[in-house]
XYZ file of N, CA and C in Angstrom:
387
model
N -23.683 -53.661 -30.004
C -22.799 -52.802 -31.051
C -21.726 -53.429 -31.622
N -21.343 -53.521 -32.860
C -20.229 -54.172 -33.514
C -18.824 -53.303 -33.576
N -18.049 -54.093 -32.893
C -16.600 -53.582 -32.945
C -15.710 -53.475 -34.054
N -14.930 -52.817 -34.021
C -14.002 -52.774 -35.118
C -13.198 -54.262 -35.464
N -12.917 -54.829 -34.228
C -12.411 -55.904 -34.515
C -13.340 -56.926 -35.000
N -14.606 -56.950 -34.709
C -15.591 -57.762 -35.150
C -15.837 -57.505 -36.818
N -15.823 -56.354 -37.228
C -15.812 -56.089 -38.552
C -14.559 -56.568 -39.211
N -13.194 -56.524 -38.574
C -12.134 -57.051 -39.340
C -12.327 -58.496 -39.256
N -13.001 -59.098 -38.299
C -12.864 -60.693 -38.587
C -13.804 -60.786 -39.485
N -15.117 -60.276 -39.766
C -15.919 -60.442 -41.005
C -15.311 -60.260 -42.256
N -14.348 -59.198 -42.486
C -13.720 -58.863 -43.770
C -12.696 -60.166 -43.806
N -12.241 -60.559 -42.920
C -10.992 -61.590 -43.049
C -11.878 -62.917 -43.223
N -12.978 -63.146 -42.703
C -13.668 -64.445 -42.945
C -14.048 -64.277 -44.681
N -14.627 -63.201 -45.125
C -15.011 -63.152 -46.539
C -13.781 -63.235 -47.404
N -12.823 -62.575 -46.954
C -11.527 -62.577 -47.667
C -11.266 -63.999 -47.887
N -11.189 -64.872 -46.736
C -10.546 -66.371 -47.071
C -11.751 -67.018 -47.782
N -13.344 -66.951 -47.709
C -14.052 -67.661 -48.086
C -14.133 -67.314 -49.683
N -13.720 -65.813 -50.416
C -13.704 -65.498 -51.696
C -12.569 -66.267 -52.287
N -11.416 -66.785 -51.655
C -10.302 -67.410 -52.173
C -10.142 -68.663 -51.929
N -11.495 -69.376 -51.331
C -11.518 -70.766 -50.871
C -10.218 -71.342 -49.994
N -10.038 -70.231 -49.145
C -8.910 -70.605 -48.191
C -9.117 -70.858 -46.836
N -10.595 -71.022 -46.561
C -10.905 -71.360 -45.278
C -10.117 -72.927 -45.163
N -10.209 -73.652 -46.066
C -9.667 -75.030 -45.949
C -8.477 -74.836 -45.191
N -7.626 -73.921 -45.557
C -6.356 -73.811 -44.879
C -6.270 -73.073 -43.527
N -7.164 -72.384 -43.236
C -7.313 -71.557 -42.038
C -7.891 -72.462 -40.843
N -7.062 -73.620 -40.709
C -6.992 -74.338 -39.300
C -6.530 -73.510 -38.201
N -6.852 -73.915 -37.059
C -6.264 -73.268 -35.890
C -4.661 -73.616 -36.065
N -4.210 -74.762 -36.319
C -2.973 -75.056 -36.176
C -1.990 -74.115 -37.317
N -2.582 -74.215 -38.548
C -1.988 -73.068 -39.606
C -2.207 -71.854 -39.033
N -3.040 -71.215 -38.630
C -3.185 -69.830 -38.353
C -2.122 -69.578 -37.204
N -2.156 -70.512 -36.008
C -1.163 -70.157 -35.013
C 0.464 -70.430 -35.832
N 0.610 -71.217 -36.526
C 2.083 -71.306 -37.108
C 2.524 -69.791 -37.945
N 1.133 -69.515 -38.787
C 1.321 -68.225 -39.221
C 1.628 -67.073 -38.410
N 0.992 -66.967 -37.551
C 0.874 -65.916 -36.302
C 2.207 -65.847 -35.931
N 2.881 -67.210 -35.585
C 4.212 -67.173 -34.781
C 5.289 -66.514 -35.805
N 5.157 -66.979 -37.119
C 6.178 -66.318 -38.130
C 5.808 -64.948 -38.262
N 4.739 -64.333 -38.290
C 4.661 -62.940 -38.377
C 5.204 -62.341 -36.796
N 4.994 -62.753 -35.704
C 5.658 -62.262 -34.542
C 7.073 -62.494 -34.766
N 7.693 -63.629 -35.352
C 8.993 -63.464 -35.507
C 9.557 -62.429 -36.335
N 8.695 -62.300 -37.583
C 9.234 -60.949 -38.274
C 9.194 -59.716 -37.527
N 8.072 -59.462 -36.611
C 8.208 -58.389 -35.742
C 9.395 -58.387 -34.963
N 9.815 -59.328 -34.125
C 10.784 -59.544 -33.475
C 12.337 -59.066 -34.068
N 12.248 -59.334 -35.382
C 13.434 -59.319 -36.260
C 13.767 -57.677 -36.319
N 12.497 -56.887 -36.268
C 12.886 -55.529 -36.506
C 13.297 -54.986 -35.186
N 13.369 -55.497 -33.966
C 13.796 -54.853 -32.707
C 15.193 -55.601 -32.346
N 15.392 -56.623 -33.018
C 16.558 -57.638 -32.473
C 17.886 -57.019 -32.036
N 18.317 -56.134 -32.883
C 19.666 -55.430 -32.720
C 19.394 -54.133 -32.127
N 18.220 -53.473 -31.901
C 18.196 -52.293 -31.367
C 18.556 -52.040 -29.920
N 18.906 -50.831 -29.649
C 19.063 -50.781 -28.141
C 17.749 -50.343 -27.400
N 17.546 -50.414 -26.172
C 16.365 -49.756 -25.666
C 15.752 -48.576 -25.996
N 16.615 -47.667 -26.177
C 16.098 -46.162 -26.561
C 15.850 -46.245 -27.916
N 16.524 -46.976 -28.889
C 16.251 -47.023 -30.331
C 14.846 -47.808 -30.508
N 14.617 -48.773 -29.565
C 13.423 -49.438 -29.554
C 12.052 -48.564 -29.328
N 12.447 -47.531 -28.437
C 11.368 -46.676 -28.002
C 11.131 -45.582 -29.106
N 11.894 -45.382 -30.021
C 11.991 -44.137 -30.910
C 12.738 -44.655 -32.488
N 11.855 -45.574 -32.797
C 12.439 -46.012 -34.138
C 12.530 -44.986 -35.340
N 13.609 -45.115 -36.415
C 13.509 -44.406 -37.257
C 12.199 -44.574 -38.123
N 11.915 -43.550 -39.158
C 10.633 -43.736 -39.793
C 10.678 -44.881 -40.634
N 11.686 -45.267 -41.260
C 11.545 -46.677 -42.059
C 11.329 -47.957 -41.196
N 12.273 -48.011 -40.045
C 11.764 -49.043 -39.170
C 10.522 -49.213 -38.707
N 10.069 -47.935 -38.345
C 8.462 -47.779 -38.031
C 7.544 -48.132 -38.937
N 7.862 -47.906 -40.092
C 6.982 -48.285 -41.210
C 6.967 -49.805 -41.389
N 7.979 -50.276 -41.222
C 8.025 -52.054 -41.296
C 7.524 -52.801 -39.940
N 7.676 -52.085 -38.798
C 7.185 -52.491 -37.666
C 5.534 -52.503 -37.892
N 4.966 -51.372 -38.470
C 3.630 -50.984 -38.458
C 3.185 -52.190 -39.369
N 3.747 -52.557 -40.477
C 3.157 -53.673 -41.260
C 3.348 -55.088 -40.496
N 4.302 -55.318 -40.076
C 4.401 -56.343 -39.015
C 3.234 -56.465 -37.988
N 3.102 -55.597 -37.422
C 1.928 -55.393 -36.421
C 0.527 -55.658 -37.268
N 0.389 -55.000 -38.253
C -0.950 -55.523 -39.036
C -0.958 -56.934 -39.247
N 0.165 -57.528 -39.670
C 0.167 -58.984 -39.922
C -0.116 -59.768 -38.794
N 0.274 -59.432 -37.551
C 0.173 -60.008 -36.364
C -1.115 -60.079 -36.145
N -1.776 -58.756 -36.219
C -3.128 -58.542 -35.767
C -3.940 -59.316 -36.700
N -4.029 -59.421 -37.946
C -4.939 -60.155 -38.769
C -4.886 -61.458 -38.398
N -3.476 -62.106 -38.334
C -3.682 -63.760 -38.040
C -4.177 -63.643 -36.501
N -4.087 -63.032 -35.607
C -4.665 -63.231 -34.127
C -6.390 -62.992 -34.154
N -6.693 -62.089 -34.981
C -8.356 -61.868 -35.208
C -8.704 -63.007 -35.908
N -8.163 -63.555 -36.939
C -8.604 -64.562 -37.553
C -8.666 -66.031 -36.869
N -7.466 -66.370 -36.180
C -7.433 -67.337 -35.096
C -8.402 -67.253 -34.262
N -8.907 -66.061 -33.608
C -9.811 -66.079 -32.629
C -11.189 -66.279 -33.215
N -11.490 -65.841 -34.385
C -12.701 -66.167 -35.105
C -12.663 -67.428 -35.407
N -11.876 -67.899 -35.886
C -11.939 -69.740 -36.275
C -12.272 -70.477 -35.118
N -11.680 -70.072 -33.852
C -11.902 -70.619 -32.732
C -13.295 -70.216 -31.929
N -13.851 -69.282 -32.250
C -14.917 -68.786 -31.738
C -14.720 -68.089 -30.408
N -13.511 -67.420 -30.418
C -13.145 -66.888 -29.251
C -13.336 -65.427 -29.417
N -14.112 -64.553 -28.385
C -14.062 -63.177 -28.407
C -12.966 -62.482 -27.742
N -12.340 -62.033 -28.695
C -10.733 -61.384 -28.360
C -10.685 -60.451 -27.290
N -11.692 -59.526 -27.272
C -11.818 -58.536 -26.548
C -12.055 -59.155 -25.006
N -13.324 -60.076 -24.940
C -13.601 -60.438 -23.729
C -12.412 -61.434 -23.239
N -11.787 -61.904 -24.074
C -10.545 -62.815 -23.581
C -9.321 -61.750 -23.036
N -9.285 -60.664 -23.826
C -8.267 -59.956 -23.272
C -8.425 -59.009 -22.108
N -9.924 -58.733 -21.896
C -10.544 -58.225 -20.719
C -10.282 -59.376 -19.469
N -10.528 -60.515 -19.595
C -10.681 -61.418 -18.421
C -8.925 -61.839 -18.205
N -8.163 -61.581 -19.189
C -7.001 -61.747 -18.722
C -6.303 -60.503 -17.867
N -6.736 -59.289 -18.559
C -6.064 -57.985 -17.719
C -6.899 -58.270 -16.216
N -8.060 -58.554 -16.004
C -8.902 -58.791 -14.685
C -7.793 -59.627 -13.884
N -7.583 -60.694 -14.573
C -6.699 -61.856 -13.696
C -5.184 -61.232 -13.316
N -4.713 -60.530 -14.293
C -3.516 -59.871 -13.945
C -3.486 -58.918 -12.913
N -4.552 -58.043 -12.814
C -4.880 -57.130 -12.018
C -5.050 -57.773 -10.394
N -5.563 -58.817 -10.355
C -5.636 -59.675 -9.194
C -4.208 -60.326 -8.935
N -3.595 -60.692 -9.567
C -2.225 -61.603 -9.350
C -1.378 -60.723 -9.093
N -1.324 -59.562 -9.825
C 0.005 -58.343 -9.539
C -0.514 -57.409 -8.813
N -0.609 -57.500 -7.484
C -0.954 -56.462 -6.374
C -0.222 -55.179 -6.895
N -0.843 -54.158 -7.010
C 0.340 -52.750 -7.423
C 1.197 -52.721 -6.191
N 0.981 -52.492 -4.934
C 1.676 -52.338 -3.779
C 2.995 -53.425 -3.829
N 2.689 -54.726 -4.149
C 3.620 -55.970 -4.005
C 4.555 -55.976 -5.419
N 4.012 -55.500 -6.306
C 4.630 -55.864 -7.685
C 5.301 -54.342 -8.395
N 5.110 -53.229 -7.900
C 5.658 -51.691 -8.265
C 6.991 -51.774 -8.482
N 7.298 -51.533 -9.779
C 8.793 -51.667 -9.966
C 9.563 -53.029 -10.120
N 8.730 -53.891 -9.969
C 9.415 -55.396 -10.174
C 8.904 -56.149 -11.450
N 9.789 -56.813 -12.013
C 9.624 -57.677 -13.223
C 9.395 -58.857 -12.704
N 9.269 -59.543 -11.549
C 9.138 -60.750 -11.071
C 7.810 -61.504 -11.751
N 7.773 -62.768 -11.981
C 6.494 -63.115 -12.238
C 5.729 -63.649 -11.106
N 4.312 -63.375 -11.149
C 3.387 -64.013 -10.255
C 3.380 -65.430 -10.151
N 3.011 -66.115 -8.908
C 2.784 -67.626 -9.115
C 1.465 -67.692 -10.078
N 1.151 -69.085 -10.470
C 0.229 -69.305 -11.073
C -1.301 -69.300 -10.496
N -2.093 -68.642 -11.196
C -3.646 -68.749 -10.810
C -4.112 -69.981 -10.391
N -4.851 -70.528 -9.279
C -5.536 -71.455 -9.207
C -6.063 -72.074 -10.432
N -6.124 -73.264 -10.771
C -6.332 -73.825 -12.259
C -5.672 -73.411 -13.104
N -4.911 -72.892 -12.991
C -3.763 -72.582 -14.178
C -2.640 -73.637 -14.438
N -2.324 -74.274 -15.625
C -1.327 -75.120 -15.551
C 0.044 -74.876 -14.804
N 0.487 -75.802 -14.236
C 1.642 -75.629 -13.243
C 1.259 -75.440 -11.848
N -0.160 -75.504 -11.515
C -0.421 -75.553 -9.996
C -0.872 -77.064 -9.706
N 0.187 -77.712 -8.833
C -0.051 -79.037 -8.553
C -1.426 -79.238 -7.983
N -2.194 -80.213 -8.480
C -3.565 -80.788 -7.788
C -4.577 -79.819 -8.486
N -4.358 -78.618 -9.305
C -5.241 -77.832 -9.722
C -5.952 -78.456 -11.056
N -4.797 -78.987 -12.118
C -5.351 -79.444 -13.426
C -4.990 -80.614 -13.629
N -4.943 -81.514 -12.666
C -4.784 -82.806 -12.728
C -3.138 -83.513 -12.391
N -2.425 -82.484 -12.520
C -0.966 -82.868 -12.262
C -0.817 -82.679 -10.457
N 0.240 -83.525 -10.196
C 0.827 -83.587 -8.940
C 2.130 -83.318 -8.684
C-alpha cells in the first residue's frame, strides 16, 4: 500500500523534474533549505511564552502551518533523494528511544540518555577512543 508520504514524495519528484530542478536538489542543498525553513518556524515561536506557544492566535497558527508545510516538503524531498524510507526511519528511531528511555527511569525528567552502542560519541564503538 502506498502511503500519503510516498504520494507526496512522487509529487515533489515530478514537481522538481518538470522545472528541471533535480540538478539543484542535492542532499546538501535540500538539508540547507530544510534548516532555513526550520529557522522560519522557530522564528514564529521565538518570543512566545510557553502558554502562548500551546495556544497561538489564529494568524500565528496560519503562519506556523505554512512553515510546517515547508519543513515537511523539504524533509520528504531530502529523504526521497537519499533513498530513505522516512516512516521506517522514524519508527526505528522511536523503537530506539523506547529502549533508551525506560519509562520508569525517565518519567518526568528531561535528562538525555547516554548514546546507544554504535552511536557517535560512544568510545570504541565508532572508531573513536
